[in-house]
Structures are given as C-alpha cells and as structure tokens.
PDB file of C-alpha atoms and ligand atoms in Angstrom:
ATOM      1  CA  MET A   1       0.000   0.000   0.000  1.00  0.00           C
ATOM      2  CA  ARG A   2       1.324   3.444  -0.937  1.00  0.00           C
ATOM      3  CA  LYS A   3       1.216   6.113   1.780  1.00  0.00           C
ATOM      4  CA  THR A   4      -1.745   8.478   1.476  1.00  0.00           C
ATOM      5  CA  GLU A   5      -0.674  10.989   4.116  1.00  0.00           C
ATOM      6  CA  ILE A   6       0.183  14.374   2.542  1.00  0.00           C
ATOM      7  CA  ASP A   7       3.028  16.261   4.154  1.00  0.00           C
ATOM      8  CA  GLU A   8       3.570  19.950   3.285  1.00  0.00           C
ATOM      9  CA  ILE A   9       7.280  19.765   4.018  1.00  0.00           C
ATOM     10  CA  LYS A  10       7.759  16.907   1.580  1.00  0.00           C
ATOM     11  CA  ILE A  11       5.947  18.935  -1.077  1.00  0.00           C
ATOM     12  CA  SER A  12       8.264  21.884  -0.397  1.00  0.00           C
ATOM     13  CA  LYS A  13      11.396  19.736  -0.459  1.00  0.00           C
ATOM     14  CA  ALA A  14      10.335  18.016  -3.691  1.00  0.00           C
ATOM     15  CA  ILE A  15       9.782  21.350  -5.442  1.00  0.00           C
ATOM     16  CA  ILE A  16      12.943  23.022  -4.170  1.00  0.00           C
ATOM     17  CA  GLU A  17      15.259  20.054  -4.741  1.00  0.00           C
ATOM     18  CA  ARG A  18      13.950  19.231  -8.203  1.00  0.00           C
ATOM     19  CA  TYR A  19      14.030  22.873  -9.351  1.00  0.00           C
ATOM     20  CA  VAL A  20      17.520  23.518  -8.020  1.00  0.00           C
ATOM     21  CA  LYS A  21      18.792  20.305  -9.637  1.00  0.00           C
ATOM     22  CA  ASP A  22      17.410  21.423 -13.008  1.00  0.00           C
ATOM     23  CA  LEU A  23      18.719  24.977 -12.622  1.00  0.00           C
ATOM     24  CA  LEU A  24      22.176  23.683 -11.663  1.00  0.00           C
ATOM     25  CA  ASP A  25      22.132  21.491 -14.760  1.00  0.00           C
ATOM     26  CA  ALA A  26      21.333  24.585 -16.848  1.00  0.00           C
ATOM     27  CA  THR A  27      24.440  26.456 -15.685  1.00  0.00           C
ATOM     28  CA  GLU A  28      26.498  24.793 -18.471  1.00  0.00           C
ATOM     29  CA  THR A  29      24.585  24.367 -21.708  1.00  0.00           C
ATOM     30  CA  ASP A  30      25.053  24.207 -25.469  1.00  0.00           C
ATOM     31  CA  VAL A  31      22.425  26.801 -26.384  1.00  0.00           C
ATOM     32  CA  ALA A  32      20.805  29.402 -24.107  1.00  0.00           C
ATOM     33  CA  ILE A  33      17.769  31.195 -25.492  1.00  0.00           C
ATOM     34  CA  ALA A  34      16.322  34.434 -24.098  1.00  0.00           C
ATOM     35  CA  GLY A  35      12.549  34.432 -24.615  1.00  0.00           C
ATOM     36  CA  ALA A  36       9.972  31.650 -24.975  1.00  0.00           C
ATOM     37  CA  GLY A  37       7.866  33.129 -27.767  1.00  0.00           C
ATOM     38  CA  PRO A  38       7.085  31.142 -30.917  1.00  0.00           C
ATOM     39  CA  ALA A  39      10.513  31.816 -32.458  1.00  0.00           C
ATOM     40  CA  GLY A  40      12.536  30.888 -29.374  1.00  0.00           C
ATOM     41  CA  MET A  41      10.520  27.740 -28.706  1.00  0.00           C
ATOM     42  CA  THR A  42      10.664  26.589 -32.338  1.00  0.00           C
ATOM     43  CA  ALA A  43      14.440  27.033 -32.323  1.00  0.00           C
ATOM     44  CA  ALA A  44      14.673  25.117 -29.030  1.00  0.00           C
ATOM     45  CA  TYR A  45      12.454  22.308 -30.328  1.00  0.00           C
ATOM     46  CA  HIS A  46      14.597  21.775 -33.427  1.00  0.00           C
ATOM     47  CA  LEU A  47      17.815  21.860 -31.418  1.00  0.00           C
ATOM     48  CA  ALA A  48      16.625  19.624 -28.598  1.00  0.00           C
ATOM     49  CA  LYS A  49      15.283  16.980 -30.922  1.00  0.00           C
ATOM     50  CA  GLU A  50      18.807  16.737 -32.412  1.00  0.00           C
ATOM     51  CA  GLY A  51      20.199  16.138 -28.934  1.00  0.00           C
ATOM     52  CA  VAL A  52      21.545  19.651 -28.349  1.00  0.00           C
ATOM     53  CA  LYS A  53      21.335  20.739 -24.720  1.00  0.00           C
ATOM     54  CA  THR A  54      19.010  23.742 -24.902  1.00  0.00           C
ATOM     55  CA  VAL A  55      17.645  26.009 -22.196  1.00  0.00           C
ATOM     56  CA  ILE A  56      15.158  28.891 -22.524  1.00  0.00           C
ATOM     57  CA  PHE A  57      14.778  31.674 -19.960  1.00  0.00           C
ATOM     58  CA  GLU A  58      11.434  33.465 -20.076  1.00  0.00           C
ATOM     59  CA  ARG A  59      10.658  36.649 -18.180  1.00  0.00           C
ATOM     60  CA  LYS A  60       6.914  36.125 -17.898  1.00  0.00           C
ATOM     61  CA  LEU A  61       4.790  33.617 -16.023  1.00  0.00           C
ATOM     62  CA  SER A  62       3.442  32.306 -19.319  1.00  0.00           C
ATOM     63  CA  VAL A  63       5.398  31.031 -22.289  1.00  0.00           C
ATOM     64  CA  GLY A  64       4.185  31.679 -25.851  1.00  0.00           C
ATOM     65  CA  GLY A  65       5.047  35.378 -26.137  1.00  0.00           C
ATOM     66  CA  GLY A  66       2.748  37.262 -28.504  1.00  0.00           C
ATOM     67  CA  MET A  67       1.111  34.168 -29.926  1.00  0.00           C
ATOM     68  CA  TRP A  68      -1.768  33.748 -27.436  1.00  0.00           C
ATOM     69  CA  GLY A  69      -3.531  36.935 -28.457  1.00  0.00           C
ATOM     70  CA  GLY A  70      -3.630  36.243 -32.222  1.00  0.00           C
ATOM     71  CA  GLY A  71      -4.420  39.562 -33.923  1.00  0.00           C
ATOM     72  CA  MET A  72      -5.892  42.266 -31.674  1.00  0.00           C
ATOM     73  CA  MET A  73      -7.115  39.607 -29.218  1.00  0.00           C
ATOM     74  CA  PHE A  74      -8.948  37.638 -31.902  1.00  0.00           C
ATOM     75  CA  SER A  75      -7.146  34.481 -30.827  1.00  0.00           C
ATOM     76  CA  ARG A  76      -6.466  33.026 -34.240  1.00  0.00           C
ATOM     77  CA  ILE A  77      -3.182  33.168 -36.109  1.00  0.00           C
ATOM     78  CA  VAL A  78      -2.430  33.054 -39.826  1.00  0.00           C
ATOM     79  CA  VAL A  79       0.512  31.264 -41.383  1.00  0.00           C
ATOM     80  CA  GLN A  80       1.539  30.836 -45.006  1.00  0.00           C
ATOM     81  CA  ASP A  81       2.385  27.483 -46.657  1.00  0.00           C
ATOM     82  CA  GLY A  82       5.916  27.265 -45.187  1.00  0.00           C
ATOM     83  CA  GLY A  83       4.708  28.078 -41.703  1.00  0.00           C
ATOM     84  CA  ARG A  84       1.936  25.517 -42.015  1.00  0.00           C
ATOM     85  CA  GLU A  85       4.515  22.776 -42.568  1.00  0.00           C
ATOM     86  CA  ILE A  86       6.015  23.643 -39.194  1.00  0.00           C
ATOM     87  CA  LEU A  87       2.568  23.734 -37.549  1.00  0.00           C
ATOM     88  CA  ASN A  88       1.961  20.278 -39.046  1.00  0.00           C
ATOM     89  CA  GLU A  89       5.251  19.052 -37.615  1.00  0.00           C
ATOM     90  CA  PHE A  90       4.160  20.247 -34.173  1.00  0.00           C
ATOM     91  CA  GLY A  91       0.723  18.635 -34.669  1.00  0.00           C
ATOM     92  CA  VAL A  92      -1.177  21.940 -34.670  1.00  0.00           C
ATOM     93  CA  PRO A  93      -4.219  21.757 -36.979  1.00  0.00           C
ATOM     94  CA  SER A  94      -4.935  24.617 -39.396  1.00  0.00           C
ATOM     95  CA  GLN A  95      -7.609  25.335 -41.972  1.00  0.00           C
ATOM     96  CA  GLU A  96      -7.072  27.029 -45.329  1.00  0.00           C
ATOM     97  CA  TYR A  97      -9.013  30.304 -45.399  1.00  0.00           C
ATOM     98  CA  GLU A  98      -7.952  31.320 -48.903  1.00  0.00           C
ATOM     99  CA  GLU A  99      -5.163  29.899 -50.998  1.00  0.00           C
ATOM    100  CA  GLY A 100      -1.952  30.184 -48.971  1.00  0.00           C
ATOM    101  CA  TYR A 101      -3.600  31.616 -45.818  1.00  0.00           C
ATOM    102  CA  TRP A 102      -3.818  28.983 -43.093  1.00  0.00           C
ATOM    103  CA  VAL A 103      -5.655  29.792 -39.854  1.00  0.00           C
ATOM    104  CA  ALA A 104      -4.926  28.099 -36.532  1.00  0.00           C
ATOM    105  CA  ASP A 105      -6.201  28.536 -32.980  1.00  0.00           C
ATOM    106  CA  ALA A 106      -3.651  30.715 -31.173  1.00  0.00           C
ATOM    107  CA  VAL A 107      -4.151  28.991 -27.817  1.00  0.00           C
ATOM    108  CA  GLU A 108      -3.792  25.541 -29.323  1.00  0.00           C
ATOM    109  CA  ALA A 109      -0.708  26.639 -31.276  1.00  0.00           C
ATOM    110  CA  ALA A 110       1.081  28.256 -28.316  1.00  0.00           C
ATOM    111  CA  SER A 111       0.313  25.435 -25.888  1.00  0.00           C
ATOM    112  CA  THR A 112       1.178  22.655 -28.336  1.00  0.00           C
ATOM    113  CA  ILE A 113       4.461  24.258 -29.385  1.00  0.00           C
ATOM    114  CA  ALA A 114       5.397  24.695 -25.705  1.00  0.00           C
ATOM    115  CA  SER A 115       4.541  21.100 -24.905  1.00  0.00           C
ATOM    116  CA  ARG A 116       6.389  19.651 -27.910  1.00  0.00           C
ATOM    117  CA  THR A 117       9.435  21.807 -27.145  1.00  0.00           C
ATOM    118  CA  ILE A 118       9.674  20.485 -23.604  1.00  0.00           C
ATOM    119  CA  LYS A 119       8.968  16.910 -24.665  1.00  0.00           C
ATOM    120  CA  ALA A 120      11.784  17.196 -27.246  1.00  0.00           C
ATOM    121  CA  GLY A 121      14.130  17.764 -24.300  1.00  0.00           C
ATOM    122  CA  ALA A 122      14.483  21.550 -24.049  1.00  0.00           C
ATOM    123  CA  ARG A 123      14.177  23.015 -20.568  1.00  0.00           C
ATOM    124  CA  ILE A 124      12.116  26.203 -20.119  1.00  0.00           C
ATOM    125  CA  PHE A 125      12.560  28.327 -17.000  1.00  0.00           C
ATOM    126  CA  ASN A 126       9.802  30.920 -16.670  1.00  0.00           C
ATOM    127  CA  LEU A 127       9.900  33.974 -14.372  1.00  0.00           C
ATOM    128  CA  ILE A 128      13.608  34.515 -15.067  1.00  0.00           C
ATOM    129  CA  SER A 129      14.838  37.592 -16.947  1.00  0.00           C
ATOM    130  CA  VAL A 130      18.046  37.877 -18.906  1.00  0.00           C
ATOM    131  CA  GLU A 131      19.658  41.114 -17.793  1.00  0.00           C
ATOM    132  CA  ASP A 132      23.127  40.853 -19.329  1.00  0.00           C
ATOM    133  CA  VAL A 133      25.512  38.621 -21.266  1.00  0.00           C
ATOM    134  CA  MET A 134      28.846  37.059 -20.310  1.00  0.00           C
ATOM    135  CA  ILE A 135      31.795  37.579 -22.668  1.00  0.00           C
ATOM    136  CA  ARG A 136      35.079  35.719 -23.077  1.00  0.00           C
ATOM    137  CA  GLU A 137      38.142  35.880 -25.373  1.00  0.00           C
ATOM    138  CA  GLY A 138      37.568  38.016 -28.457  1.00  0.00           C
ATOM    139  CA  ASP A 139      34.474  39.452 -26.776  1.00  0.00           C
ATOM    140  CA  ARG A 140      32.535  36.326 -27.792  1.00  0.00           C
ATOM    141  CA  ILE A 141      29.146  36.012 -26.104  1.00  0.00           C
ATOM    142  CA  SER A 142      29.564  32.990 -23.849  1.00  0.00           C
ATOM    143  CA  GLY A 143      26.585  32.983 -21.533  1.00  0.00           C
ATOM    144  CA  LEU A 144      23.650  34.787 -19.988  1.00  0.00           C
ATOM    145  CA  VAL A 145      23.268  36.787 -16.799  1.00  0.00           C
ATOM    146  CA  LEU A 146      19.994  36.022 -15.034  1.00  0.00           C
ATOM    147  CA  ASN A 147      17.788  37.378 -12.341  1.00  0.00           C
ATOM    148  CA  TRP A 148      14.302  36.602 -11.062  1.00  0.00           C
ATOM    149  CA  SER A 149      11.721  38.665 -12.929  1.00  0.00           C
ATOM    150  CA  ALA A 150      10.280  39.512  -9.501  1.00  0.00           C
ATOM    151  CA  VAL A 151      13.569  41.211  -8.606  1.00  0.00           C
ATOM    152  CA  GLU A 152      13.428  43.180 -11.851  1.00  0.00           C
ATOM    153  CA  LEU A 153       9.768  44.146 -11.313  1.00  0.00           C
ATOM    154  CA  ALA A 154      10.343  45.234  -7.708  1.00  0.00           C
ATOM    155  CA  ASN A 155      13.453  47.131  -8.797  1.00  0.00           C
ATOM    156  CA  LEU A 156      15.452  45.493  -6.018  1.00  0.00           C
ATOM    157  CA  HIS A 157      19.219  45.762  -5.931  1.00  0.00           C
ATOM    158  CA  VAL A 158      20.024  42.047  -6.029  1.00  0.00           C
ATOM    159  CA  ASP A 159      23.024  40.765  -7.947  1.00  0.00           C
ATOM    160  CA  PRO A 160      22.381  38.245 -10.737  1.00  0.00           C
ATOM    161  CA  LEU A 161      23.737  34.761 -11.454  1.00  0.00           C
ATOM    162  CA  THR A 162      25.389  33.577 -14.673  1.00  0.00           C
ATOM    163  CA  ILE A 163      25.159  30.520 -16.904  1.00  0.00           C
ATOM    164  CA  ARG A 164      27.657  29.453 -19.597  1.00  0.00           C
ATOM    165  CA  SER A 165      26.584  28.476 -23.113  1.00  0.00           C
ATOM    166  CA  LYS A 166      28.312  27.830 -26.423  1.00  0.00           C
ATOM    167  CA  VAL A 167      25.684  29.882 -28.261  1.00  0.00           C
ATOM    168  CA  VAL A 168      23.161  32.501 -27.162  1.00  0.00           C
ATOM    169  CA  VAL A 169      19.917  33.199 -29.050  1.00  0.00           C
ATOM    170  CA  ASP A 170      18.081  36.516 -28.816  1.00  0.00           C
ATOM    171  CA  ALA A 171      14.406  35.526 -29.074  1.00  0.00           C
ATOM    172  CA  THR A 172      13.097  38.469 -27.055  1.00  0.00           C
ATOM    173  CA  GLY A 173      10.762  39.785 -29.777  1.00  0.00           C
ATOM    174  CA  HIS A 174      10.244  43.443 -30.777  1.00  0.00           C
ATOM    175  CA  ASP A 175      12.670  44.802 -28.156  1.00  0.00           C
ATOM    176  CA  CYS A 176      15.632  42.592 -29.218  1.00  0.00           C
ATOM    177  CA  GLU A 177      16.873  43.056 -25.658  1.00  0.00           C
ATOM    178  CA  ILE A 178      20.011  40.951 -25.896  1.00  0.00           C
ATOM    179  CA  CYS A 179      21.209  42.714 -29.047  1.00  0.00           C
ATOM    180  CA  ARG A 180      20.550  46.051 -27.347  1.00  0.00           C
ATOM    181  CA  ILE A 181      22.596  45.012 -24.310  1.00  0.00           C
ATOM    182  CA  VAL A 182      25.521  44.007 -26.549  1.00  0.00           C
ATOM    183  CA  SER A 183      25.185  47.161 -28.626  1.00  0.00           C
ATOM    184  CA  LYS A 184      25.185  49.350 -25.518  1.00  0.00           C
ATOM    185  CA  LYS A 185      28.103  47.625 -23.808  1.00  0.00           C
ATOM    186  CA  ILE A 186      30.295  46.800 -26.806  1.00  0.00           C
ATOM    187  CA  ARG A 187      29.801  49.798 -29.092  1.00  0.00           C
ATOM    188  CA  LEU A 188      29.415  49.590 -32.887  1.00  0.00           C
ATOM    189  CA  LYS A 189      30.183  45.909 -33.160  1.00  0.00           C
ATOM    190  CA  LEU A 190      26.901  44.305 -34.239  1.00  0.00           C
ATOM    191  CA  LYS A 191      26.943  42.822 -37.751  1.00  0.00           C
ATOM    192  CA  THR A 192      24.317  45.319 -38.925  1.00  0.00           C
ATOM    193  CA  GLU A 193      24.800  48.181 -41.407  1.00  0.00           C
ATOM    194  CA  THR A 194      25.327  50.675 -38.585  1.00  0.00           C
ATOM    195  CA  GLY A 195      26.991  48.404 -36.037  1.00  0.00           C
ATOM    196  CA  GLU A 196      24.047  49.088 -33.745  1.00  0.00           C
ATOM    197  CA  VAL A 197      20.414  47.988 -33.424  1.00  0.00           C
ATOM    198  CA  ILE A 198      18.743  49.565 -36.490  1.00  0.00           C
ATOM    199  CA  GLY A 199      15.169  49.196 -35.206  1.00  0.00           C
ATOM    200  CA  GLU A 200      11.976  47.725 -36.550  1.00  0.00           C
ATOM    201  CA  LYS A 201      10.260  49.399 -39.535  1.00  0.00           C
ATOM    202  CA  PRO A 202       6.473  49.984 -39.889  1.00  0.00           C
ATOM    203  CA  MET A 203       4.056  47.283 -41.018  1.00  0.00           C
ATOM    204  CA  TRP A 204       4.711  45.550 -44.337  1.00  0.00           C
ATOM    205  CA  SER A 205       3.800  41.884 -43.980  1.00  0.00           C
ATOM    206  CA  GLU A 206       5.162  40.676 -47.332  1.00  0.00           C
ATOM    207  CA  ILE A 207       8.628  42.201 -46.807  1.00  0.00           C
ATOM    208  CA  GLY A 208       8.721  41.506 -43.069  1.00  0.00           C
ATOM    209  CA  GLU A 209       8.042  37.816 -43.620  1.00  0.00           C
ATOM    210  CA  LYS A 210      10.531  37.627 -46.482  1.00  0.00           C
ATOM    211  CA  GLU A 211      13.373  39.408 -44.720  1.00  0.00           C
ATOM    212  CA  ILE A 212      13.042  37.609 -41.415  1.00  0.00           C
ATOM    213  CA  LEU A 213      14.782  34.549 -42.807  1.00  0.00           C
ATOM    214  CA  ALA A 214      17.747  36.554 -44.133  1.00  0.00           C
ATOM    215  CA  ASN A 215      17.891  38.370 -40.785  1.00  0.00           C
ATOM    216  CA  THR A 216      18.027  35.128 -38.817  1.00  0.00           C
ATOM    217  CA  LYS A 217      21.782  34.863 -38.409  1.00  0.00           C
ATOM    218  CA  GLU A 218      24.747  35.574 -36.191  1.00  0.00           C
ATOM    219  CA  VAL A 219      24.531  39.244 -35.228  1.00  0.00           C
ATOM    220  CA  TYR A 220      27.617  39.164 -33.031  1.00  0.00           C
ATOM    221  CA  PRO A 221      30.092  36.314 -32.318  1.00  0.00           C
ATOM    222  CA  GLY A 222      28.165  33.739 -30.315  1.00  0.00           C
ATOM    223  CA  LEU A 223      24.804  35.554 -30.625  1.00  0.00           C
ATOM    224  CA  ILE A 224      22.040  34.555 -33.060  1.00  0.00           C
ATOM    225  CA  ALA A 225      19.008  36.782 -33.635  1.00  0.00           C
ATOM    226  CA  VAL A 226      15.692  35.026 -34.259  1.00  0.00           C
ATOM    227  CA  GLY A 227      12.029  35.952 -34.776  1.00  0.00           C
ATOM    228  CA  MET A 228      10.885  39.534 -34.328  1.00  0.00           C
ATOM    229  CA  ALA A 229      14.223  40.342 -32.684  1.00  0.00           C
ATOM    230  CA  ALA A 230      15.971  39.542 -35.986  1.00  0.00           C
ATOM    231  CA  ASN A 231      13.813  42.023 -37.915  1.00  0.00           C
ATOM    232  CA  ALA A 232      14.229  44.641 -35.203  1.00  0.00           C
ATOM    233  CA  VAL A 233      18.014  44.447 -35.015  1.00  0.00           C
ATOM    234  CA  PHE A 234      18.505  44.458 -38.803  1.00  0.00           C
ATOM    235  CA  GLY A 235      15.844  47.126 -39.488  1.00  0.00           C
ATOM    236  CA  SER A 236      13.117  45.191 -41.324  1.00  0.00           C
ATOM    237  CA  PRO A 237       9.349  45.796 -41.153  1.00  0.00           C
ATOM    238  CA  ARG A 238       6.861  44.244 -38.748  1.00  0.00           C
ATOM    239  CA  MET A 239       4.285  41.913 -40.256  1.00  0.00           C
ATOM    240  CA  GLY A 240       1.266  41.785 -37.944  1.00  0.00           C
ATOM    241  CA  ALA A 241      -0.494  38.605 -36.883  1.00  0.00           C
ATOM    242  CA  ILE A 242       1.094  36.280 -39.428  1.00  0.00           C
ATOM    243  CA  PHE A 243       3.282  33.854 -37.515  1.00  0.00           C
ATOM    244  CA  GLY A 244       4.827  31.682 -40.240  1.00  0.00           C
ATOM    245  CA  GLY A 245       7.965  33.826 -40.265  1.00  0.00           C
ATOM    246  CA  MET A 246       8.485  33.303 -36.523  1.00  0.00           C
ATOM    247  CA  LEU A 247       8.294  29.526 -36.914  1.00  0.00           C
ATOM    248  CA  LEU A 248      10.495  29.455 -40.012  1.00  0.00           C
ATOM    249  CA  SER A 249      13.000  31.791 -38.359  1.00  0.00           C
ATOM    250  CA  GLY A 250      13.146  29.532 -35.286  1.00  0.00           C
ATOM    251  CA  LYS A 251      13.816  26.509 -37.458  1.00  0.00           C
ATOM    252  CA  LYS A 252      16.474  28.391 -39.436  1.00  0.00           C
ATOM    253  CA  ALA A 253      18.236  29.505 -36.248  1.00  0.00           C
ATOM    254  CA  ALA A 254      18.417  25.865 -35.161  1.00  0.00           C
ATOM    255  CA  GLU A 255      19.832  24.862 -38.562  1.00  0.00           C
ATOM    256  CA  ILE A 256      22.498  27.585 -38.437  1.00  0.00           C
ATOM    257  CA  ILE A 257      23.531  26.470 -34.963  1.00  0.00           C
ATOM    258  CA  LEU A 258      23.536  22.774 -35.875  1.00  0.00           C
ATOM    259  CA  GLU A 259      25.464  23.306 -39.114  1.00  0.00           C
ATOM    260  CA  GLY A 260      27.941  25.936 -38.089  1.00  0.00           C
ATOM    261  CA  VAL A 261      28.210  27.583 -34.735  1.00  0.00           C
ATOM    262  CA  LEU A 262      28.301  24.451 -32.612  1.00  0.00           C
ATOM    263  CA  LYS A 263      30.842  22.607 -34.806  1.00  0.00           C
TER     264      LYS A 263
HETATM  265  C1  48H B   1      13.716  36.773 -20.683  1.00  0.00           C
HETATM  266  C2  48H B   1      12.432  37.897 -22.240  1.00  0.00           C
HETATM  267  C3  48H B   1      13.288  39.013 -22.172  1.00  0.00           C
HETATM  268  C4  48H B   1      14.408  38.940 -21.292  1.00  0.00           C
HETATM  269  C5  48H B   1      11.722  39.476 -23.567  1.00  0.00           C
HETATM  270  O1  48H B   1       7.443  38.621 -28.471  1.00  0.00           O
HETATM  271  P1  48H B   1       7.596  37.175 -28.733  1.00  0.00           P
HETATM  272  O2  48H B   1       6.378  36.413 -29.098  1.00  0.00           O
HETATM  273  O3  48H B   1       8.742  37.031 -29.870  1.00  0.00           O
HETATM  274  P2  48H B   1       8.832  36.102 -31.190  1.00  0.00           P
HETATM  275  O4  48H B   1       9.897  36.707 -32.001  1.00  0.00           O
HETATM  276  O5  48H B   1       8.918  34.694 -30.840  1.00  0.00           O
HETATM  277  O6  48H B   1       7.418  36.339 -31.906  1.00  0.00           O
HETATM  278  C6  48H B   1       7.017  37.608 -32.257  1.00  0.00           C
HETATM  279  C7  48H B   1       5.493  37.641 -32.331  1.00  0.00           C
HETATM  280  O7  48H B   1       4.908  37.253 -31.121  1.00  0.00           O
HETATM  281  C8  48H B   1       5.105  39.052 -32.654  1.00  0.00           C
HETATM  282  O8  48H B   1       5.199  39.884 -31.759  1.00  0.00           O
HETATM  283  C9  48H B   1       4.730  39.438 -33.981  1.00  0.00           C
HETATM  284  C10 48H B   1       4.589  38.436 -35.077  1.00  0.00           C
HETATM  285  N1  48H B   1       4.529  40.698 -34.196  1.00  0.00           N
HETATM  286  C11 48H B   1       4.240  41.307 -35.434  1.00  0.00           C
HETATM  287  C12 48H B   1       3.765  42.728 -35.246  1.00  0.00           C
HETATM  288  O9  48H B   1       3.607  43.403 -36.282  1.00  0.00           O
HETATM  289  O10 48H B   1       3.558  43.178 -34.101  1.00  0.00           O
HETATM  290  O11 48H B   1       8.252  36.485 -27.476  1.00  0.00           O
HETATM  291  C13 48H B   1       9.373  37.038 -26.839  1.00  0.00           C
HETATM  292  C14 48H B   1       9.442  36.500 -25.423  1.00  0.00           C
HETATM  293  C15 48H B   1       8.311  37.050 -24.541  1.00  0.00           C
HETATM  294  O12 48H B   1       7.653  35.978 -23.918  1.00  0.00           O
HETATM  295  C16 48H B   1       9.032  37.934 -23.531  1.00  0.00           C
HETATM  296  O13 48H B   1       8.434  37.914 -22.256  1.00  0.00           O
HETATM  297  C17 48H B   1      10.405  37.316 -23.514  1.00  0.00           C
HETATM  298  O14 48H B   1      10.652  36.934 -24.849  1.00  0.00           O
HETATM  299  N2  48H B   1      11.480  38.227 -23.118  1.00  0.00           N
HETATM  300  N3  48H B   1      12.630  36.801 -21.515  1.00  0.00           N
HETATM  301  N4  48H B   1      14.585  37.810 -20.567  1.00  0.00           N
HETATM  302  N5  48H B   1      15.273  39.962 -21.173  1.00  0.00           N
HETATM  303  N6  48H B   1      12.820  39.977 -23.020  1.00  0.00           N
END
C-alpha cells in the first residue's frame, strides 16, 4: 500500500530540490535562449530533438510570447504554406481560409508548441529575466546573466547569477533586448549596417516575412538573432499577426547552430 498521508514539508522539499537540480544542470549548456515566444521555442524544439542541450529563460509567467492573443485579441493566427509545414510538424491543426492563408487557434498553437518543445528535451525556466551577457576571449558572447523577474519588477538591488553556453539566441521579440545590451556595452560591433540595433520598420507583412529569414543569423560572435528580434536588429518591417515567419525563423536559427556555430 502506498502512503496516502500528505506532508507539506515533503511537497516543499520536492519542489525546491527538483528545481535547483534542473537549474544547476542549466548552468552549463550548449544553447541558451532568451525568450519563450514562438521563435525561441521553435528554435529550441529543433535543437533539442537533435540532442543539443538547450535552455530557454522566459521573463513572464506564461510562455508563448505574442502568440496567445492572435491579432488584436482575436485568438487566431495566420501562417503561409511554409509556416503551415512547421505547424503540421508540431501537430497543430490549421484550416485554409484562402489559398496560402492557413488559420490556426492561437491557444492551441502556443500550448502545443510549448509542450512539444519540452517533450523534445528543451528546458524552459519561466519567471527569469536575462539582464546581461557574459563575454570571453575576443568578446565572444559565452553565456547569460539572469535574475528573477520579480527582482526586476520590484526594482530590487540584487546581484544576478550567470550561466555558460556555447551559443546565445536573442528571441526576445520586438525589443531585441540581448542585441541592445551588446550594442550598448560593446559599441558599434553588431553585424548590422550601422553596427548598432537599427530598429523595426512599420508594417509591411510581405517584406517583413521575407526578410526575417535573411535576418536570422549571427549578429555578433556567439549571438544569433531570431524571430521579431531579428527584424528589429537588422531594421526590417513588422508583419502583424502572421506567424509563419516566426516559426520558419526559429527553425532556421536551429539549422544555423547545428550546421555551423556548434561545430
Ligand atoms: C527573458 C524575455 C526578455 C528577457 C523578452 O514577443 P515574442 O512572441 O517574440 P517572437 O519573435 O517569438 O514572436 C514575435 C510575435 O509574437 C510578434 O510579436 C509578432 C509576429 N509581431 C508582429 C507585429 O507586427 O507586431 O516572445 C518574446 C518573449 C516574450 O515571452 C518575452 O516575455 C520574452 O521573450 N522576453 N525573456 N529575458 N530579457 N525579453
């Protein structure tokens, strides 16, 4: 007979010990991703399923970034043919609205992508914010500097902790926070036309979705830009509630890392 008695202290110990064990394991990783939006999670999924040790740090309580809300809180997303292939791979159903415009339920898409990413072996830590990067020889980005989002929100003066990774991915969306940190601290060194964050351009879905793939690349030694962050740092337009580019960009980031940066 298994014990039925429920002991609060055992619950506490189980949570603390298991979490700390996982966090300790994350202190040395192959790929560290800032942001668990659709782009960051798709990158993590494709890396983890190839056996690459991948960790995502997400500031918010929820993962999924801007996907939950669809367009203007109409919780449906649109993807084009290429994006639909990735939705299919995740097992997210979609219906063709007009030729080349596939519609999916935003909640089903975000939750399924999160689940498949974790089941592929990636670890997601929510409620942790990336506040800086670690550099090593040649100013290569070699890790992330972390703090509890609660510390950030309360504006407390608490020093952060650091994890080491072979590659860092900026998947922080419109704000491209990691690129901005690097640009601010190591001046004029980003691989953009100006050496700095150029900034996102106004809405133009066709161009935004096209350029996001070209923008998904190494923006600084050891740092890959993905998703909306890639368009923001390289100065391409936003695209609205079409999410195919985010998924395709995530997959491309994983391919770049698998083919080049990690070898
Ligand atoms: C930890 C952080 C930090 C930090 C931010 O915004 P996201 O959904 O980003 P993408 O690129 O996966 O998808 C973009 C898409 O949602 C979108 O906004 C589109 C298509 N917009 C088009 C338009 O025209 O508006 O996710 C980024 C995630 C969020 O969950 C943030 O909380 C998180 O990153 N994040 N996590 N440390 N410093 N900064």
